[in-house]
Coordinates of C-alpha atoms in Angstrom, one line a residue:
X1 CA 186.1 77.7 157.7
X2 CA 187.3 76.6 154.1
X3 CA 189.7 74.0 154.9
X4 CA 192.3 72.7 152.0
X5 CA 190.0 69.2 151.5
X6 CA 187.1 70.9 151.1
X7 CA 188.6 73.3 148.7
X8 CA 190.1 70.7 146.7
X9 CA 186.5 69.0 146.7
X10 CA 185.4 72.2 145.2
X11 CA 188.1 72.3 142.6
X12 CA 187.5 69.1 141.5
X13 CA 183.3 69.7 141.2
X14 CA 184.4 73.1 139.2
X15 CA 186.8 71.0 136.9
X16 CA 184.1 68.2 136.4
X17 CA 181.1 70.7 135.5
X18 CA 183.6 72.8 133.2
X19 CA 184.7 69.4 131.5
X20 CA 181.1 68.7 130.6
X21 CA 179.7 72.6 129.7
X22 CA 183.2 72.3 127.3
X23 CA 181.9 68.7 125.8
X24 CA 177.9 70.4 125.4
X25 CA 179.7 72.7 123.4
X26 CA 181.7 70.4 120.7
X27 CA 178.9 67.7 120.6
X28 CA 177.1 70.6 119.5
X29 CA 179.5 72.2 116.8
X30 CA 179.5 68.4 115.6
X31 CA 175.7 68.8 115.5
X32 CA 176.2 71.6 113.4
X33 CA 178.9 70.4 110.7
X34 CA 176.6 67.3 110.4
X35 CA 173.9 69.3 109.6
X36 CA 176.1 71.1 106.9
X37 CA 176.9 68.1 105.6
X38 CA 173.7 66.2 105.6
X39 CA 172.3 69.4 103.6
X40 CA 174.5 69.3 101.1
X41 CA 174.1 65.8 100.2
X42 CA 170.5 66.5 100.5
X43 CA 169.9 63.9 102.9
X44 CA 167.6 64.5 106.3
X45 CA 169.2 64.3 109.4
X46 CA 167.2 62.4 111.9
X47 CA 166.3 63.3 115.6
X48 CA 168.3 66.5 114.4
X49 CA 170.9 64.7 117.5
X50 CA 174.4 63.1 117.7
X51 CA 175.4 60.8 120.3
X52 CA 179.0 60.2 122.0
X53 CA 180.1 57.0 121.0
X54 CA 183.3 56.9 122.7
X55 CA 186.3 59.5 123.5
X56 CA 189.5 57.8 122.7
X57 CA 193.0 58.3 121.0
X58 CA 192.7 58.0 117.1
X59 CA 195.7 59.1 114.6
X60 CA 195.1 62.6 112.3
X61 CA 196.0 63.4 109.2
X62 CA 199.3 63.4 110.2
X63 CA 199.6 60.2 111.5
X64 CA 200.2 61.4 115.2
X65 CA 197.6 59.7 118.0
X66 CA 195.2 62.5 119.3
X67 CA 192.2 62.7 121.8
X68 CA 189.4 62.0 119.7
X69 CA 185.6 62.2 120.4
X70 CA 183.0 59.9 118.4
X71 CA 179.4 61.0 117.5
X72 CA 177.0 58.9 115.9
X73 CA 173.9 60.2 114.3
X74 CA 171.4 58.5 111.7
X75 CA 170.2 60.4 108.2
X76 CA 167.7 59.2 105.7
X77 CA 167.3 59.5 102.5
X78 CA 163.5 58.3 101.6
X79 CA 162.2 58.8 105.2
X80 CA 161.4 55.0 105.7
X81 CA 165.1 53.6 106.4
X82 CA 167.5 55.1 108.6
X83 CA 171.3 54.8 107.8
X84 CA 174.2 55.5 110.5
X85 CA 176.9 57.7 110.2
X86 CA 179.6 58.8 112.6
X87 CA 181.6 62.2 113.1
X88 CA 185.1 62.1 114.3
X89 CA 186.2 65.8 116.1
X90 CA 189.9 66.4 117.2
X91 CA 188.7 69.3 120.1
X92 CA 186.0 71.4 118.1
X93 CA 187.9 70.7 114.4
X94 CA 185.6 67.6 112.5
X95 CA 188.5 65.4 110.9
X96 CA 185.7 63.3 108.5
X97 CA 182.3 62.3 108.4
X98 CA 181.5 58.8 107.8
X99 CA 178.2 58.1 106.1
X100 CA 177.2 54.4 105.8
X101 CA 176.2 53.3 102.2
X102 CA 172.5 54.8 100.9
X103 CA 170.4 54.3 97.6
X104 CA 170.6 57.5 95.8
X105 CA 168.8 58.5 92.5
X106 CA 171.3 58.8 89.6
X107 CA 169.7 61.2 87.1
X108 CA 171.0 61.1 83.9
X109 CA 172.7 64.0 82.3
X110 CA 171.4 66.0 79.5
X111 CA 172.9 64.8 76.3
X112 CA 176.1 66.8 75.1
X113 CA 175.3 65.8 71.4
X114 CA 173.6 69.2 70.0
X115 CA 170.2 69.1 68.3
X116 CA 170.4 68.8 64.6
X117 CA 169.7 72.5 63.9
X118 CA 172.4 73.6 65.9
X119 CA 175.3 71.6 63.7
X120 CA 177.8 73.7 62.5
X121 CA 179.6 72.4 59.4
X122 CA 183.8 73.0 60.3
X123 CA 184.6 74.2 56.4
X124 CA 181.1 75.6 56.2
X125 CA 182.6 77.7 59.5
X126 CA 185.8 78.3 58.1
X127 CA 185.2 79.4 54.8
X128 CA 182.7 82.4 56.2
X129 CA 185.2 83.2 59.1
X130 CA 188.9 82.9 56.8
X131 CA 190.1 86.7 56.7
X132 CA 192.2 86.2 53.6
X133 CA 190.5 84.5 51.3
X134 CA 187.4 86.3 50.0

């Protein structure tokens, strides 16, 4: 016969699996928006994994102290060093992504001067495009 102890063992078993299924599923949206992120920085996401760091009380953008989980992952940018990052998630919404400093290629920009052929004179302009003096 179920007696009240055993079914507040069962309770607590039920709460305790449904705590963790509920945790595999934000580790894994935060797997996802680091993914996003690490795409569009074009960087490579290693081990294609992010790790709890800690759960814990950190303040939003409001200033008010919320339950906060931690993820670190690492990225590269070469393939030979690996660089850390961290995720912070309030429940499944990411509040930043923390990337530590990386060597990046700076390509310059194409020159905004125009090629010699392409110079327009301004009176040379003005005097073909004035509609009232002939």
């Amino acid at each position: 016969m179920l007696t009240l102890e055993n079914l507040f063992v069962l309770m607590l078993l039920a709460s305790v699996g449904a705590w963790i299924w509920h945790n595999h599923g934000l580790r894994e949206k935060a797997l996802e928006r680091v993914k996003q992120h690490c795409a569009k920085l074009d960087l490579e996401l290693l081990d294609d994994a992010v790790a709890l760091k800690r759960i814990g009380f950190a303040r939003d953008a409001k200033g008010r102290k919320r339950l906060a989980r931690v993820y670190n992952f690492e990225f590269t940018v070469t393939g030979e060093q690996r660089h850390p990052g961290v995720v912070t998630q309030f429940g499944a919404h990411t509040m930043q992504i923390e990337l530590a400093p990386y060597p990046f290629d700076t390509q310059t920009p194409p020159s905004s001067v125009p090629k010699a052929d392409n110079v327009v004179e301004m009176q040379q302009w003005r005097r073909q495009h004035d509609r009232w003096h002939p």
